[in-house]
Short mmCIF file of C-alpha atoms in Angstrom, two decimals:
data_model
loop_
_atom_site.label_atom_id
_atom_site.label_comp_id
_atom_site.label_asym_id
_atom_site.label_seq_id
_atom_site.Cartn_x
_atom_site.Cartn_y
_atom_site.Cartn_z
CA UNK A 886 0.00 0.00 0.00
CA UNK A 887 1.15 3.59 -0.57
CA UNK A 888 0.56 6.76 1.30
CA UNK A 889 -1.26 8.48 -1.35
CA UNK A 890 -4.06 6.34 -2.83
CA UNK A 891 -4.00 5.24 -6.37
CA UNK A 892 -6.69 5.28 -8.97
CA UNK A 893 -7.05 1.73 -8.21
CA UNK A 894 -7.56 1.74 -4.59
CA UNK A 895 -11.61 1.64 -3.38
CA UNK A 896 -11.74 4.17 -0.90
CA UNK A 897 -15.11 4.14 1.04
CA UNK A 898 -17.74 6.41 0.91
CA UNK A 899 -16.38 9.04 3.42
CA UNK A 900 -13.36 8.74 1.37
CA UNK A 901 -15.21 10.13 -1.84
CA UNK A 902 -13.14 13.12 -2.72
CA UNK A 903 -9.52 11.49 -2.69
CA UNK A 904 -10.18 9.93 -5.94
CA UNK A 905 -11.55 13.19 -7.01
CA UNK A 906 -8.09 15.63 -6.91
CA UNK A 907 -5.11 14.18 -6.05
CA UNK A 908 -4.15 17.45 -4.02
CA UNK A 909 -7.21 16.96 -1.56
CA UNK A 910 -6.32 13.27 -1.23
CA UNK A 911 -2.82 14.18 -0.62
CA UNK A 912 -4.03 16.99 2.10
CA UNK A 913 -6.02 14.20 3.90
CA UNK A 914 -3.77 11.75 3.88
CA UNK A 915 -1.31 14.39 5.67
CA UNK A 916 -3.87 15.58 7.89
CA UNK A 917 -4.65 12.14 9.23
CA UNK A 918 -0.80 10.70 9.17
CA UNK A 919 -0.18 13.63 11.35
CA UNK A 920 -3.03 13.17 13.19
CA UNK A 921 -2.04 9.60 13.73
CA UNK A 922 1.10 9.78 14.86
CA UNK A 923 0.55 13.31 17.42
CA UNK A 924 -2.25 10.66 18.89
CA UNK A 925 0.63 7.62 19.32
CA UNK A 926 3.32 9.55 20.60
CA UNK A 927 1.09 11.54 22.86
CA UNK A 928 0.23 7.94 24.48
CA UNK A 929 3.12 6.56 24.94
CA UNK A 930 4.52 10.28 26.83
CA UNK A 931 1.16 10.45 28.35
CA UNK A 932 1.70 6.92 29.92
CA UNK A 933 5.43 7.04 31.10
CA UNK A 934 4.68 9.75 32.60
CA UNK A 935 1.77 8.48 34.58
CA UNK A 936 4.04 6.42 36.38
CA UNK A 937 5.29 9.73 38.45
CA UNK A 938 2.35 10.94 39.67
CA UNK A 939 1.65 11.61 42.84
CA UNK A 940 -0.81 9.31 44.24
CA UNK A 941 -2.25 5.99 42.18
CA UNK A 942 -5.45 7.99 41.49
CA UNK A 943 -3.93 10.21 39.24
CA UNK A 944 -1.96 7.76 37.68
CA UNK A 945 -5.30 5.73 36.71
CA UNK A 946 -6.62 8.87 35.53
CA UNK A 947 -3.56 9.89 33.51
CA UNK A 948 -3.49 6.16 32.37
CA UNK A 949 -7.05 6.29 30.99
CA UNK A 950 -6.27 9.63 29.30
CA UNK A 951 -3.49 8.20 27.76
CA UNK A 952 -5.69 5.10 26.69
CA UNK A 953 -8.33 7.87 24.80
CA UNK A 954 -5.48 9.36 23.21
CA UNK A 955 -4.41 5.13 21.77
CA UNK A 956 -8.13 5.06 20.90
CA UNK A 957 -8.16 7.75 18.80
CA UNK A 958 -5.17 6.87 17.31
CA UNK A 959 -6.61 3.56 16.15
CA UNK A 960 -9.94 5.17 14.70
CA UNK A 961 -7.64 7.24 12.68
CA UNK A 962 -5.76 4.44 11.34
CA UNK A 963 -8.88 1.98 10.51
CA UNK A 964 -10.21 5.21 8.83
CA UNK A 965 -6.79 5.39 6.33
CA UNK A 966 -7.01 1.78 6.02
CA UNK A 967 -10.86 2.37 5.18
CA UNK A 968 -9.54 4.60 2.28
CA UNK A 969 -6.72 2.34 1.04
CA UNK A 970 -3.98 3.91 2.97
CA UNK A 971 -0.96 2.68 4.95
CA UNK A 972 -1.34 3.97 8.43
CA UNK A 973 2.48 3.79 8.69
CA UNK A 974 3.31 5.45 5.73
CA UNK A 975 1.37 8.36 6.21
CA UNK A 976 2.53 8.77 9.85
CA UNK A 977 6.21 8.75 8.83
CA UNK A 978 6.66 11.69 6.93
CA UNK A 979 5.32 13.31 10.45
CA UNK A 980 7.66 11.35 12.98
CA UNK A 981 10.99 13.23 12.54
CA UNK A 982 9.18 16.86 13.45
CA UNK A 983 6.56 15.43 16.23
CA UNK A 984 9.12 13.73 18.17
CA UNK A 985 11.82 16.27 17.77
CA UNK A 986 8.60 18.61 19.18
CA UNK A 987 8.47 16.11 22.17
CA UNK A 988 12.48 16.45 22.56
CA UNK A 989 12.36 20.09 23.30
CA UNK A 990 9.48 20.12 25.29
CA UNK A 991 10.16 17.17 28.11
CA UNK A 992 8.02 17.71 30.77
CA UNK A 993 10.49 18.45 34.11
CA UNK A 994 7.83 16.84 36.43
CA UNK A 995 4.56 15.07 36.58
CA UNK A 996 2.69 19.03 36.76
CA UNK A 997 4.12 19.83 33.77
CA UNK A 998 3.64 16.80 31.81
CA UNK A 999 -0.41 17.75 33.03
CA UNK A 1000 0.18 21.35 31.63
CA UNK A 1001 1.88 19.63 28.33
CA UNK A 1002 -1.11 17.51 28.03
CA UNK A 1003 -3.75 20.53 28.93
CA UNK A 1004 -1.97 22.95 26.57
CA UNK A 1005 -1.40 20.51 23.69
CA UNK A 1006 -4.76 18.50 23.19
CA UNK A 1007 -6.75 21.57 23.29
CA UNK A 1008 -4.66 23.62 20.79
CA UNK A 1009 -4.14 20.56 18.03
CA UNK A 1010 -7.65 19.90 18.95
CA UNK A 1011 -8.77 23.61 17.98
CA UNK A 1012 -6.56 23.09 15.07
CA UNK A 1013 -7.96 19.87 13.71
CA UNK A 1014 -11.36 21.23 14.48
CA UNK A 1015 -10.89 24.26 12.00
CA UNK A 1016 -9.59 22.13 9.42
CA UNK A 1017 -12.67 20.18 9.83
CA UNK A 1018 -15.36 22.95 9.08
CA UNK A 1019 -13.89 23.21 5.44
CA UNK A 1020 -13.90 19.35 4.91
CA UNK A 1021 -16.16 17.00 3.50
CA UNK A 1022 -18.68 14.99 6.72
CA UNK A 1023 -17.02 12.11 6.70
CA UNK A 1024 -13.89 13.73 7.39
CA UNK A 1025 -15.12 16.18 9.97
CA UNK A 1026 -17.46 13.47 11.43
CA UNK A 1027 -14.40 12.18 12.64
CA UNK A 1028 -12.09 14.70 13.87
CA UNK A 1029 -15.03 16.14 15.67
CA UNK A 1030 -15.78 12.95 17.43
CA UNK A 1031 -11.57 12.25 17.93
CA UNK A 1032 -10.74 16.12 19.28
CA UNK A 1033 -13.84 15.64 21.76
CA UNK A 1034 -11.60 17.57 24.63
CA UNK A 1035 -12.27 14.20 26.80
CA UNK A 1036 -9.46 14.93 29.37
CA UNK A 1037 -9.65 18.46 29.32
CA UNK A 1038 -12.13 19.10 32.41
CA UNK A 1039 -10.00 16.65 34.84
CA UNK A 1040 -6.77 18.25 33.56
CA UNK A 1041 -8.22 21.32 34.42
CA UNK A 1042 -9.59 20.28 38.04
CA UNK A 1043 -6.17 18.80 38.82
CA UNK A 1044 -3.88 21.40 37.54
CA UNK A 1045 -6.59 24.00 39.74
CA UNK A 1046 -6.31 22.08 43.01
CA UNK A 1047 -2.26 21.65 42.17
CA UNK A 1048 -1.89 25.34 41.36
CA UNK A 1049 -3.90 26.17 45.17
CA UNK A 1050 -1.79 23.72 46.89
CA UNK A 1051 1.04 25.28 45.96
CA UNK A 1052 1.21 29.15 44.86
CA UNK A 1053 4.66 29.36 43.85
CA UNK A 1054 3.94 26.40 41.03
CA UNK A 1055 1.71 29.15 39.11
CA UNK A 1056 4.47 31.21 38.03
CA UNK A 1057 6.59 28.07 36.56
CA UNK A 1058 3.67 27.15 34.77
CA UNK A 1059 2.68 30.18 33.53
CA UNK A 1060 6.42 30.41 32.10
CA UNK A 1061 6.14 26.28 30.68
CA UNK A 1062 2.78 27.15 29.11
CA UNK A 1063 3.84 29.91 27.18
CA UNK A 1064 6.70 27.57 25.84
CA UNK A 1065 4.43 25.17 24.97
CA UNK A 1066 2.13 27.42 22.98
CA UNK A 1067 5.16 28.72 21.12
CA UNK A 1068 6.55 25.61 20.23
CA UNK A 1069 3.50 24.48 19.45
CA UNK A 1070 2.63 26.64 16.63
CA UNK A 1071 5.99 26.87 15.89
CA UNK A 1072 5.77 23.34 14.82
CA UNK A 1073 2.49 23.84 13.02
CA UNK A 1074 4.17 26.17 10.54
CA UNK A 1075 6.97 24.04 10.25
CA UNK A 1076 4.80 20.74 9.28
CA UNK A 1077 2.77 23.40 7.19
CA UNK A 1078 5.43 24.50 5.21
CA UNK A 1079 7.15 21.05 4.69
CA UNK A 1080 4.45 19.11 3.58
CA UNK A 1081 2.34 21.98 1.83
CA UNK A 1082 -0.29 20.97 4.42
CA UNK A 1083 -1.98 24.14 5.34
CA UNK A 1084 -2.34 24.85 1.70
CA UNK A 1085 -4.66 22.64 2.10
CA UNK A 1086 -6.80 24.39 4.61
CA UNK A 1087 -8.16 26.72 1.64
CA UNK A 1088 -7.86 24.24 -1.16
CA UNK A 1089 -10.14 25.62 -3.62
CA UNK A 1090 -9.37 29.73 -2.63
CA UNK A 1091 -6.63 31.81 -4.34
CA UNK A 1092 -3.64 31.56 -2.90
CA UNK A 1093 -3.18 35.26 -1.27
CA UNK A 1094 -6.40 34.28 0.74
CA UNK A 1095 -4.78 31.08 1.91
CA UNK A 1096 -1.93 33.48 3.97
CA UNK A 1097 -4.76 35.48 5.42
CA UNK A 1098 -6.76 32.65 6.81
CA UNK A 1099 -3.75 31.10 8.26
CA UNK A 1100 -3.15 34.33 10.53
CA UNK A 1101 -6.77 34.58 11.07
CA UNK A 1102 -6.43 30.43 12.48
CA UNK A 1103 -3.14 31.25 14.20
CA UNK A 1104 -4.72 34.36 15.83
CA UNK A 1105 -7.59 32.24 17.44
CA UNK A 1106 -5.52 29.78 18.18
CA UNK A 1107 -3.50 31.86 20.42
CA UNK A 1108 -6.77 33.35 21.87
CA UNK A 1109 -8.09 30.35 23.03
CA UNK A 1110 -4.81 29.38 24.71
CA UNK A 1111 -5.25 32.53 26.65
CA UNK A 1112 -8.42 31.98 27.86
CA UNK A 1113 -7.45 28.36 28.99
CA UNK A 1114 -4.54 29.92 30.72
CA UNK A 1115 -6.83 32.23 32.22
CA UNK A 1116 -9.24 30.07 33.14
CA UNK A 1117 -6.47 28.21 35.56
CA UNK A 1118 -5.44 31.92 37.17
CA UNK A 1119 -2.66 31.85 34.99
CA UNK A 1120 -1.46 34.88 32.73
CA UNK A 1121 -0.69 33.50 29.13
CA UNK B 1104 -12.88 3.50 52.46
CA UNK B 1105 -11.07 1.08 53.96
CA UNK B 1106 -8.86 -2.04 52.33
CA UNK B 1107 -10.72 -4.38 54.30
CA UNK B 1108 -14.74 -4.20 53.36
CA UNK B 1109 -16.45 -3.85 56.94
CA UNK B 1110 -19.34 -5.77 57.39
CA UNK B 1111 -21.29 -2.66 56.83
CA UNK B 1112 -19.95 -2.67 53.40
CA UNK B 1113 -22.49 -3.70 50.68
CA UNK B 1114 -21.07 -6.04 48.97
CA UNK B 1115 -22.14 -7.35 45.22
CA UNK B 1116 -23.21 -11.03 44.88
CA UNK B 1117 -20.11 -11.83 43.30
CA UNK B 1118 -18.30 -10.76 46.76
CA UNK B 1119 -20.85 -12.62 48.87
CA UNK B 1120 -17.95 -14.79 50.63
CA UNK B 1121 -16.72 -11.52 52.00
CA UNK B 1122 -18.52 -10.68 54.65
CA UNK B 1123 -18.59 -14.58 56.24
CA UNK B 1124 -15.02 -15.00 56.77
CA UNK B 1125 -12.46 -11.88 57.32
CA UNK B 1126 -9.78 -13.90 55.84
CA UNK B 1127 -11.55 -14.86 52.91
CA UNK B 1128 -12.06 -10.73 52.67
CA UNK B 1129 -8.20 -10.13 52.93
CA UNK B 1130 -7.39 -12.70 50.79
CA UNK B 1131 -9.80 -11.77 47.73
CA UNK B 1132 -9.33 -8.18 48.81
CA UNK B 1133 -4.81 -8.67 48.17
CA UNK B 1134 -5.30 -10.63 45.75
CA UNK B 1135 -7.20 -7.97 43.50
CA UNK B 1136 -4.96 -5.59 44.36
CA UNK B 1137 -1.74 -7.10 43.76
CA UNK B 1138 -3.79 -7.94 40.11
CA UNK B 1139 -4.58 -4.57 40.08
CA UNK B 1140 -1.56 -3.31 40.91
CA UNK B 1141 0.30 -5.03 38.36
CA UNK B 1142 -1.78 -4.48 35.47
CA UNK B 1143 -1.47 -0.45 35.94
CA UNK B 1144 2.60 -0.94 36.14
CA UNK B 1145 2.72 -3.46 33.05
CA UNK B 1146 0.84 -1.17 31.54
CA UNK B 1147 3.12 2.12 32.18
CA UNK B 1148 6.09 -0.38 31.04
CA UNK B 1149 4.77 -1.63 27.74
CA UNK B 1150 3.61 1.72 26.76
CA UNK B 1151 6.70 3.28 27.33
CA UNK B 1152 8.98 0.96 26.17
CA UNK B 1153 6.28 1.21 23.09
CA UNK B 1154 8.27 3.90 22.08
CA UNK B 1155 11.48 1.95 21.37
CA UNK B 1156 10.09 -0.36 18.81
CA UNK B 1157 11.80 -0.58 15.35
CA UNK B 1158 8.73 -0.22 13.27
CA UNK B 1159 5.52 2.30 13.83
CA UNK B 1160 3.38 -1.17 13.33
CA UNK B 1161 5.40 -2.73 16.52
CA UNK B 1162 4.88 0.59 18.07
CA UNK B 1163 0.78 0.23 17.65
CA UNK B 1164 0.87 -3.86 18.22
CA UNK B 1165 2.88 -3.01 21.48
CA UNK B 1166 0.57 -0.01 22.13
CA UNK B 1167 -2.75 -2.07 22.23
CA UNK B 1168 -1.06 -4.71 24.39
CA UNK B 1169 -0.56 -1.88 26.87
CA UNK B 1170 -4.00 -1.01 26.71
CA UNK B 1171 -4.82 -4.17 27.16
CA UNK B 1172 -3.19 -4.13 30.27
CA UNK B 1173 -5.09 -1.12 31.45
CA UNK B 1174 -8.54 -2.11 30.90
CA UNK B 1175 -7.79 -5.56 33.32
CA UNK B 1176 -6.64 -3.00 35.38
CA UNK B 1177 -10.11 -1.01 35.03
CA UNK B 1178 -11.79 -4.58 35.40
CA UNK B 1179 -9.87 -5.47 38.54
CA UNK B 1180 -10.74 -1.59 40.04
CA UNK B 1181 -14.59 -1.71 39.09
CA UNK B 1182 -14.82 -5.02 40.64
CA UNK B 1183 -13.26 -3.78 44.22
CA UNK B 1184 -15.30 -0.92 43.83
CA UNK B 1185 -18.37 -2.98 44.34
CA UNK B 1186 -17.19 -5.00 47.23
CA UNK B 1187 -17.09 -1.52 48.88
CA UNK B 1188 -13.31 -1.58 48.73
CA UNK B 1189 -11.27 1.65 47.38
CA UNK B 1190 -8.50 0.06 44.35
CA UNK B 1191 -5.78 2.54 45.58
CA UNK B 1192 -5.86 1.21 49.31
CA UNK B 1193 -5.93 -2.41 47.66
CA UNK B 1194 -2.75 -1.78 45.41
CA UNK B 1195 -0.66 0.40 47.92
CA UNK B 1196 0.67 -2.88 49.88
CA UNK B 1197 1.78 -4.38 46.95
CA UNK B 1198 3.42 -0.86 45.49
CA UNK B 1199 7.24 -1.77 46.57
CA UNK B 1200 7.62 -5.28 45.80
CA UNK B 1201 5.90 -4.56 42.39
CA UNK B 1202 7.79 -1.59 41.36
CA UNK B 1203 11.40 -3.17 42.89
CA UNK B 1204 10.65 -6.60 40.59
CA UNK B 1205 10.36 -4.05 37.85
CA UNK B 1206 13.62 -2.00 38.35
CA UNK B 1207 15.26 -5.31 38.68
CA UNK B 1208 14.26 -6.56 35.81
CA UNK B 1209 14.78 -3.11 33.39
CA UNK B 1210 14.37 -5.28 29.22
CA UNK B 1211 17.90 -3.76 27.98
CA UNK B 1212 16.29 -3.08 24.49
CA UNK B 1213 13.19 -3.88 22.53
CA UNK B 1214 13.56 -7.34 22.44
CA UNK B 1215 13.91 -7.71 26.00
CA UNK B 1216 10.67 -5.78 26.39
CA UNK B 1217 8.72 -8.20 24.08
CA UNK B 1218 10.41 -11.33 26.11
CA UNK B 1219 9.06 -9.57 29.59
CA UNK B 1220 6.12 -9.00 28.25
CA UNK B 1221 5.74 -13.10 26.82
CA UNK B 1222 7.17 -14.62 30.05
CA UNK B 1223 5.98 -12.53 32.80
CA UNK B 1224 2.10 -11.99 31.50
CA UNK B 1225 1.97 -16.30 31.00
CA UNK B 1226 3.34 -16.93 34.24
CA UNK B 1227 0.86 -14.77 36.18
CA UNK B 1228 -2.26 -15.59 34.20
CA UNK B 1229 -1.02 -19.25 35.01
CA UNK B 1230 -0.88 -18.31 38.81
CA UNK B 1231 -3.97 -16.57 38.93
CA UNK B 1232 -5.75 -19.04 37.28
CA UNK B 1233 -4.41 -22.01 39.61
CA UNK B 1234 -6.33 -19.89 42.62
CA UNK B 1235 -8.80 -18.77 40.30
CA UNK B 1236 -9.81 -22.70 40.19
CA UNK B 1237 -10.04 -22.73 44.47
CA UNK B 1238 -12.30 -19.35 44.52
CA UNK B 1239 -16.27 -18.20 44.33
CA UNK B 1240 -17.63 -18.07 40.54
CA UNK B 1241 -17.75 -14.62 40.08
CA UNK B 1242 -14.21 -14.02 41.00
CA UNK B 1243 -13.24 -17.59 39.10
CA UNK B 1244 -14.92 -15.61 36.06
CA UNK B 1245 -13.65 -12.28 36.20
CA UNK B 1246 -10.22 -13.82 36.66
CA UNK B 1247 -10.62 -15.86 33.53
CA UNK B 1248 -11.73 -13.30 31.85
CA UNK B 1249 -9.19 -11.02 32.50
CA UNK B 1250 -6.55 -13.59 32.10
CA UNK B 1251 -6.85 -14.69 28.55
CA UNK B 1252 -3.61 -14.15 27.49
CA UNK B 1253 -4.53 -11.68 24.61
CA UNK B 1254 -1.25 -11.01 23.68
CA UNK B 1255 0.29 -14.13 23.77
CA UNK B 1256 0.22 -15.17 20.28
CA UNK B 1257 1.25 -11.41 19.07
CA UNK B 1258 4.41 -11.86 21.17
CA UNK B 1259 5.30 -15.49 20.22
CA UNK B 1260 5.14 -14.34 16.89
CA UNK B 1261 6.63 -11.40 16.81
CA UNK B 1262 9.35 -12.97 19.02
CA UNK B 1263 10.22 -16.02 17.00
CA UNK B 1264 10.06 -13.70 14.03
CA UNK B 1265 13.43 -11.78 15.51
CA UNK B 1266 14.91 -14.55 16.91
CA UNK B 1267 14.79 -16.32 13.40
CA UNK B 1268 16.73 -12.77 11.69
CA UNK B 1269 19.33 -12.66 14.47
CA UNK B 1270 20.03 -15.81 15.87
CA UNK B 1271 22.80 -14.38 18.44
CA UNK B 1272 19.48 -13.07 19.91
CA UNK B 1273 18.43 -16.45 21.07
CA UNK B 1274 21.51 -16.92 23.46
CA UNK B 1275 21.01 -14.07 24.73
CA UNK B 1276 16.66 -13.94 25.33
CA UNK B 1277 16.84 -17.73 26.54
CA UNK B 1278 19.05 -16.01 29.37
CA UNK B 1279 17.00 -12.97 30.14
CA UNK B 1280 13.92 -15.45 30.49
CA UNK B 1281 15.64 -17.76 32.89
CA UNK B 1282 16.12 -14.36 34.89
CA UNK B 1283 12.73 -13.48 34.26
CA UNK B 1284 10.93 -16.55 35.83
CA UNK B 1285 13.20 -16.49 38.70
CA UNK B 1286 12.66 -12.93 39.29
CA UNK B 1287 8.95 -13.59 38.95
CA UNK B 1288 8.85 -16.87 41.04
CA UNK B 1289 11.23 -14.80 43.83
CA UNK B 1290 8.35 -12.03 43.96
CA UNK B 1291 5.51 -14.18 43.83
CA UNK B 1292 6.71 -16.13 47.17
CA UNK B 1293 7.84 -12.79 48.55
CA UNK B 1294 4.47 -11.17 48.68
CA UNK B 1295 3.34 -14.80 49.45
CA UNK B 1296 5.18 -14.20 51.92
CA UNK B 1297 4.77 -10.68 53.18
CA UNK B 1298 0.81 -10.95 53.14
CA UNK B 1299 -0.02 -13.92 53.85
CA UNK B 1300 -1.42 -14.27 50.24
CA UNK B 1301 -0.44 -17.94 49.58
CA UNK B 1302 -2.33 -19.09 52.80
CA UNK B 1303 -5.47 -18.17 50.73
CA UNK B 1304 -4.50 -20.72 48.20
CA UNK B 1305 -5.86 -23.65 50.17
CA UNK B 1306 -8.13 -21.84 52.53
CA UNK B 1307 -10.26 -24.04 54.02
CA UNK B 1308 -7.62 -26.82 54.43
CA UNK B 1309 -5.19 -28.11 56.79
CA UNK B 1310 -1.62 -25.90 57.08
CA UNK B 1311 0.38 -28.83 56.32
CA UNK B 1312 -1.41 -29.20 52.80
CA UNK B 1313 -0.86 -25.78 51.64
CA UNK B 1314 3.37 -26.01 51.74
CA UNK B 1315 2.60 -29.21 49.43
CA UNK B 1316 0.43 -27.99 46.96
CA UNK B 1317 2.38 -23.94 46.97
CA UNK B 1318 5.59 -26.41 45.30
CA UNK B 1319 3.45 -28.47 43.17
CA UNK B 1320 1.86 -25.01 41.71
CA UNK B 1321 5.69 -23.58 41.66
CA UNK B 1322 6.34 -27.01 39.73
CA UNK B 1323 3.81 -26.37 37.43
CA UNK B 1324 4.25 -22.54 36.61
CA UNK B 1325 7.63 -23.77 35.71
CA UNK B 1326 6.17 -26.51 33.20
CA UNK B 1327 4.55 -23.94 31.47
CA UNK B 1328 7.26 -21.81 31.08
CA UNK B 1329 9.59 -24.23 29.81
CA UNK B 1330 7.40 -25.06 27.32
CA UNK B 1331 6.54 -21.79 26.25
CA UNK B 1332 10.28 -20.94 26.07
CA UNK B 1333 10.76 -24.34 23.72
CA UNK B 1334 8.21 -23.23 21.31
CA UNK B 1335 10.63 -19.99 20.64
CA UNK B 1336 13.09 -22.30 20.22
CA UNK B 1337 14.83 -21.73 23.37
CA UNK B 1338 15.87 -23.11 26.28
CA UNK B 1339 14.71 -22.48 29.69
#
């Protein structure tokens, strides 16, 4: 199987565009290998780092956070393998620039593998999810079901009730969230601009719109982190 | 919540032995939490060492093995729950000598991860099962249920399947599983041992039977091994 479906492949019915442009297929299959692989690697960190937590509570919860985050993964690759595609393949264009992203932001301790998780699942999920409104309902279907926010109410209640137990935690935070965001559209870009993949986001539009939109996304994006970061007492 | 279900606990059917002898309680209440216990850890260890396989597809396989691991462990939890008995009181005994048979046995590499994995989940499906067979039905079921040795098959195949492109491997995992099963034969008897968890075993029968039939179990966890160990091709 290849990464980009052929002619020949029978793609299923949510799959009806690929055959249609081979630019939107490629775009999808990107979106999803991406997709894939940010959902793997995000359960295997989410689940070593369970092991440090504080009590065994919180590492059940982390655990079963972690487990959503496999789950997803695995409805993301049935769907490429629903359309003819290699799972694999698509994810490995992604893996060098994900994990390097992972590299350079290694949580110190268990509250700021929380914060990681907080920060990170809600911004891809905002990002996914406005990728989604200009896709066709198969595609969206899913990514709206997959970037649910699941974890992000108990991540909130824990990092609240960590952040009141001790004060002077806010301020490192505060300082790691920030980080996060930056790297974390820093990283967007990047995967934008090496696999064309934003183009994508405004396939059929001229191309000076396509610049626009992108500050428009990366503008909300930034937004929302804030009022996350707000909603914790933190300053973003 | 205590560890020990009180007898104004309200048990579920499948508990009803609980609350008519307190060692019966203890017993069924250890042994779910060692279970327990060592479901959540296997399951923080296969995930992370996830990360190390050589392929994405060994990375996924490995992934839903971990999973796996944590949905026994959500089993194991739900079913305490209803005896009236909290999961993290349950585990916390069992927390060192878990966690220490773990750091002592650290796979060096992949392959030694994969070889934990085969030997380790065998031999304690094995020993749960041989008390499983001496217990109340709904604990004999939930047992069985829980260990079917999913994975088994996944392992053995991926296992023979690198043994058969490197065979310097085979020298070298036949020796890591003659550590494992002594490691894992050392801890059971330990926490035998420590809680009086073997005494369960044979219950309602005489003390001198219970030294007999704890070797002829030991004998027979042994068996098993050896011949899972021969149908890799090794030795044991």
């Amino acid at each position: 199987m290849t990464a980009i479906p052929s002619q020949s492949a029978t793609p299923d019915a949510s799959a009806s565009h690929v055959d249609q442009d081979p630019r939107f297929s490629r775009f999808i299959v990107d979106l999803f290998g991406v997709m894939a692989y940010g959902e793997l690697s995000a359960f295997e960190r989410l689940s070593s780092d369970a092991r440090f937590s504080p009590t065994l509570r919180d590492r059940a919860a982390l655990g079963r956070l972690a487990v959503i985050e496999f789950e997803h993964f695995e409805m993301v690759s049935d769907h490429l393998a629903g359309m003819g595609v290699d799972a694999e393949e698509a994810m490995t264009p992604f893996q060098p620039s994900i994990d390097s992203f992972h590299e350079r932001t290694r949580p110190a301790d268990w509250y700021e593998s929380l914060m990681k998780a907080y920060v990170i699942d809600a911004i891809s999920g905002d990002f996914y999810k406005a990728l989604a409104g200009r896709l066709d309902e198969g595609t969206r279907t899913l990514i709206n079901r997959i970037q649910s926010a699941d974890g992000q109410g108990l991540l909130q209640t824990r990092l609240k009730s960590a952040l009141s137990d001790d004060p002077r935690l806010a301020s490192r935070l505060a300082l790691w969230g920030r980080r996060l965001v930056g790297e974390a559209l820093t990283q967007a870009q990047r995967v934008g601009i090496e696999r064309e993949f934003l183009g994508g986001l405004l396939f059929s539009n001229a191309n000076e719109n396509q610049e626009k939109d992108m500050v428009k996304l990366f503008a909300q994006l930034t937004r929302n982190h804030s009022r996350r970061m707000s909603s914790l007492g933190l300053t973003a």
